[in-house]
Coordinates of C-alpha atoms and ligand atoms in Angstrom, one line a residue:
Chain A
M4 CA 0.0 0.0 0.0
A5 CA 1.4 3.4 -1.0
E6 CA 2.4 5.6 1.8
K7 CA 0.1 8.6 2.2
T8 CA 1.8 11.9 1.6
V9 CA 0.8 15.0 3.7
R10 CA 0.5 17.9 1.3
T11 CA 2.8 20.7 2.6
G12 CA 5.4 23.0 1.3
W13 CA 8.0 20.5 2.3
D14 CA 6.1 17.6 1.0
L15 CA 6.4 15.9 4.4
K16 CA 5.6 12.2 4.7
R17 CA 3.4 10.8 7.4
G18 CA 5.4 10.2 10.4
H19 CA 8.1 12.8 9.6
D20 CA 9.7 14.3 12.7
A21 CA 10.2 18.0 11.9
A22 CA 12.2 18.3 15.2
T23 CA 15.1 16.6 13.4
K24 CA 15.4 19.9 11.3
W25 CA 16.6 21.7 14.4
T26 CA 19.9 21.8 16.2
P27 CA 19.7 19.3 19.0
T28 CA 19.2 20.7 22.6
P29 CA 22.3 20.4 24.7
D30 CA 22.4 18.0 27.6
W31 CA 22.1 20.7 30.3
R32 CA 23.4 18.3 32.9
S33 CA 26.9 18.0 31.3
A34 CA 27.0 21.0 28.9
A35 CA 30.2 23.0 29.3
I36 CA 32.3 25.2 27.1
V37 CA 35.9 25.4 28.1
R38 CA 38.4 27.7 26.2
S39 CA 41.8 28.9 27.3
S40 CA 40.6 32.3 28.6
W41 CA 36.8 31.7 29.3
S42 CA 34.3 29.1 30.0
A43 CA 30.5 28.7 30.1
R44 CA 28.3 26.5 32.2
P45 CA 24.6 26.3 32.8
L46 CA 23.5 27.2 36.4
H47 CA 20.8 25.0 37.9
G48 CA 18.4 25.5 40.8
L49 CA 18.5 29.3 41.3
G50 CA 15.4 31.0 42.5
Q51 CA 13.9 33.5 39.9
T52 CA 11.0 35.6 41.0
L53 CA 9.6 38.3 38.8
L54 CA 8.7 41.4 40.7
S55 CA 6.4 44.3 39.6
G56 CA 5.4 47.5 41.2
D57 CA 7.2 49.0 44.1
L58 CA 10.6 47.2 43.9
D59 CA 12.0 48.6 47.1
A60 CA 9.2 47.3 49.1
A61 CA 9.2 43.9 47.4
R62 CA 12.9 43.6 48.1
A63 CA 12.4 44.6 51.8
A64 CA 9.9 42.0 52.1
L65 CA 11.4 39.1 50.2
A66 CA 15.2 39.5 50.1
P67 CA 16.4 42.6 52.1
N68 CA 20.0 41.8 51.4
A69 CA 19.6 41.6 47.6
S70 CA 21.8 44.1 45.8
E71 CA 20.5 45.8 42.7
A72 CA 22.1 44.9 39.3
G73 CA 21.9 46.8 36.1
L74 CA 23.7 46.0 32.9
W75 CA 27.0 44.5 33.6
Q76 CA 27.0 45.6 37.3
V77 CA 28.3 43.3 39.9
A78 CA 25.9 41.8 42.5
E79 CA 27.1 39.3 44.9
G80 CA 24.6 37.0 46.7
D81 CA 21.0 37.6 46.1
A82 CA 20.4 40.0 43.2
L83 CA 17.6 42.3 42.3
V84 CA 18.2 42.3 38.5
R85 CA 16.5 45.4 37.1
I86 CA 14.5 45.0 33.8
A87 CA 12.5 48.1 33.8
R88 CA 11.4 51.0 36.1
D89 CA 8.8 48.9 37.8
R90 CA 10.1 45.4 37.0
A91 CA 12.9 43.2 38.2
L92 CA 14.0 39.6 38.5
L93 CA 14.9 38.6 42.0
V94 CA 17.6 35.9 41.8
T95 CA 18.2 33.9 44.9
A96 CA 20.2 30.8 45.7
R97 CA 17.1 28.7 45.9
P98 CA 13.5 29.2 44.8
L99 CA 11.4 31.4 47.2
S100 CA 8.2 30.1 48.5
A101 CA 6.6 33.5 48.1
P102 CA 2.9 33.4 47.3
A103 CA 2.2 34.6 43.7
G104 CA 0.1 37.6 43.1
W105 CA -0.4 41.2 44.5
S106 CA 0.7 42.3 47.9
P107 CA -1.3 45.0 49.6
S108 CA 1.9 47.1 49.8
G109 CA 2.1 47.7 46.1
W110 CA 4.1 44.9 44.4
A111 CA 3.5 41.7 42.8
T112 CA 5.4 38.4 42.4
S113 CA 5.4 35.8 39.8
A114 CA 7.4 32.6 40.3
A115 CA 9.7 32.3 37.3
D116 CA 12.1 29.7 38.5
D117 CA 12.1 27.8 35.3
A118 CA 11.2 30.5 32.8
W119 CA 14.7 31.6 32.1
A120 CA 17.8 29.4 31.7
V121 CA 20.9 30.8 33.4
I122 CA 24.3 30.6 31.8
E123 CA 27.5 31.6 33.6
L124 CA 30.5 33.0 31.7
A125 CA 33.8 33.1 33.5
G126 CA 37.4 34.1 32.8
E127 CA 39.5 37.1 31.6
S128 CA 37.8 37.0 28.1
A129 CA 34.2 36.8 29.4
R130 CA 33.9 40.5 28.8
A131 CA 35.2 40.0 25.3
V132 CA 32.7 37.3 24.6
C133 CA 29.8 39.5 25.7
A134 CA 31.1 42.4 23.7
Q135 CA 30.6 40.2 20.6
A136 CA 26.9 39.8 21.4
T137 CA 26.0 43.4 21.9
S138 CA 27.0 46.9 21.0
A139 CA 25.7 48.3 24.3
D140 CA 28.5 50.0 26.3
L141 CA 28.9 47.6 29.2
E142 CA 30.7 50.2 31.4
A143 CA 28.0 52.9 30.9
G144 CA 26.1 51.9 34.0
S145 CA 22.7 51.3 32.2
P146 CA 20.3 50.7 35.0
S147 CA 18.5 47.9 33.2
A148 CA 20.2 44.5 32.7
A149 CA 17.9 43.6 29.8
L150 CA 19.3 43.8 26.3
L151 CA 19.5 42.1 23.0
F152 CA 22.3 39.7 23.4
A153 CA 23.4 37.7 20.2
G154 CA 19.9 38.8 18.9
V155 CA 17.7 37.6 21.7
T156 CA 16.4 39.4 24.9
C157 CA 18.5 38.4 27.9
L158 CA 19.5 39.8 31.2
L159 CA 23.3 40.4 31.6
Y160 CA 25.1 41.2 34.9
R161 CA 28.1 40.0 36.8
T162 CA 28.6 38.2 40.1
A163 CA 32.3 38.9 40.3
P164 CA 34.6 41.1 38.1
E165 CA 35.3 38.3 35.7
T166 CA 32.1 36.2 36.1
A167 CA 29.0 37.1 34.1
R168 CA 25.4 35.8 34.3
I169 CA 23.0 35.6 31.4
H170 CA 19.4 34.9 31.9
V171 CA 17.7 33.9 28.7
E172 CA 14.1 32.7 28.1
R173 CA 14.4 29.0 28.3
G174 CA 13.1 28.4 24.8
F175 CA 16.1 30.4 23.4
A176 CA 18.7 28.7 25.5
P177 CA 19.7 26.0 23.0
Y178 CA 20.2 28.7 20.3
L179 CA 22.2 30.9 22.7
W180 CA 24.4 28.0 23.8
R181 CA 25.2 27.0 20.1
W182 CA 26.0 30.7 19.5
L183 CA 28.5 30.6 22.4
E184 CA 30.0 27.5 21.0
T185 CA 30.9 29.4 17.9
V186 CA 32.8 32.0 19.7
E187 CA 36.5 31.4 19.4
G188 CA 39.4 32.3 21.8
Chain B
M8 CA 24.3 51.1 13.3
Q9 CA 22.8 53.9 15.3
L10 CA 22.3 54.5 19.0
F11 CA 18.9 55.6 20.4
S12 CA 18.6 56.7 24.0
C13 CA 15.9 55.1 26.2
P14 CA 15.0 57.5 29.0
F15 CA 15.5 54.7 31.5
C16 CA 18.3 52.5 30.2
G17 CA 20.3 55.1 28.3
P18 CA 22.0 54.6 24.9
R19 CA 21.3 51.3 23.2
D20 CA 21.6 49.8 19.7
E21 CA 18.8 50.8 17.4
T22 CA 17.8 47.1 17.0
E23 CA 16.5 47.1 20.6
F24 CA 13.7 49.7 19.6
H25 CA 10.5 49.7 17.7
F26 CA 8.7 52.6 16.2
A27 CA 5.2 52.9 17.8
A28 CA 3.4 56.0 16.5
E29 CA 3.7 59.6 15.5
A30 CA 3.4 61.8 18.7
G31 CA 0.4 63.9 19.4
K32 CA -2.2 61.5 18.2
T33 CA -5.1 61.2 20.5
R34 CA -7.5 58.3 20.3
P35 CA -11.0 59.6 19.4
E36 CA -13.6 59.1 22.1
P37 CA -16.1 58.0 22.9
A38 CA -15.7 54.9 20.7
G39 CA -19.3 54.5 19.9
E40 CA -19.6 57.9 18.4
V41 CA -16.5 57.9 16.3
S42 CA -17.0 57.8 12.5
P43 CA -15.3 55.1 10.5
E44 CA -13.4 57.9 8.7
A45 CA -12.2 59.4 12.0
W46 CA -11.1 56.0 13.3
S47 CA -9.3 55.1 10.0
G48 CA -7.6 58.4 10.1
Y49 CA -6.4 57.8 13.6
L50 CA -5.1 54.3 12.8
Y51 CA -3.6 54.9 9.4
A52 CA -3.2 58.5 8.4
K53 CA 0.4 59.7 9.0
S54 CA 1.9 63.2 8.4
N55 CA 5.3 61.5 7.7
P56 CA 7.3 64.7 7.8
G57 CA 10.7 64.9 6.1
G58 CA 12.9 66.7 8.6
P59 CA 12.3 67.3 12.3
S60 CA 9.7 64.8 13.7
R61 CA 8.3 63.9 17.1
E62 CA 7.6 60.1 17.5
I63 CA 6.6 57.5 20.2
W64 CA 9.1 54.7 20.2
Q65 CA 9.3 51.6 22.4
H66 CA 12.5 50.1 23.9
V67 CA 11.6 46.6 23.5
T68 CA 14.0 45.0 26.1
C69 CA 12.6 47.2 29.0
G70 CA 9.2 47.7 27.5
E71 CA 9.1 51.5 28.0
F72 CA 7.3 53.8 25.5
F73 CA 8.8 57.3 25.2
L74 CA 9.0 60.4 23.1
M75 CA 11.8 60.7 20.6
E76 CA 12.6 63.8 18.6
R77 CA 14.7 63.1 15.6
D78 CA 15.3 64.3 12.0
T79 CA 14.0 61.8 9.4
L80 CA 16.3 63.2 6.8
T81 CA 19.6 63.4 8.7
H82 CA 18.8 60.6 11.3
E83 CA 20.1 63.0 13.9
V84 CA 18.4 62.4 17.3
A85 CA 17.6 65.6 19.3
G86 CA 16.5 63.8 22.4
S87 CA 14.1 61.4 24.2
K88 CA 11.8 62.0 27.0
A89 CA 10.0 59.7 29.3
L90 CA 6.1 59.7 29.1
R91 CA 5.6 58.8 32.7
G92 CA 6.7 59.8 36.2
Q93 CA 10.2 58.8 37.2
R94 CA 10.6 56.6 40.2
P95 CA 11.5 58.9 43.1
Ligands
ZN22 ZN1 14.9 50.9 28.2

């Protein structure tokens, strides 16, 4: 019996797996890029909570010690990673168990622990790698850590002078990882 | 490549921005009494000046809409201004 052909622009056959067209997703448990002057690895298990509204009040209630991070700024420990005037991503060592929704004191939380994938770039060339991904002036002190990084919206800040963190929407993480793999040096 | 300035984030690559509208357009109200011609004019008619212009742009990565004054012939940006109150 002749195999039935599904009529599409690609003339796909029944049972065709379109996923094979795409670059395979890295195995995040073992993924690592190691070069002589920089390295990249995925970070797992961080708490990520989207905050809206009165960010100072939200920080005081949820993570009083969190330091605010704009673009390329250094935040050690818990970080209030600024996205917009009234929006930030609170990054903590472990997921918070804060209830989602509005607080009467003017702020709201949305649990986003798995919404972004987190990639750490470390080494003396980490800055040079980031400079290939954006034309934003990393030292200009932009208060928002959100930027187009290699063409996709990311959050970029540091946790130490030569250690950068990139948060990227999880669906774009395989692309961004493959992009990093193409960076030489 | 050109730099635009978001009133919150500062100078960023033009690729982070989207044009939103010409400045000064007010949505006709109340909706139930607006003629199709007036509504169409609000949505589609643009003055499209050649020279100095006032436009609403969005900085997509932070989401902010703001006013930008620029020259559509020389591409020179005169300045940008927030459309909302600053966080104190
Ligand atoms: Zn902005």
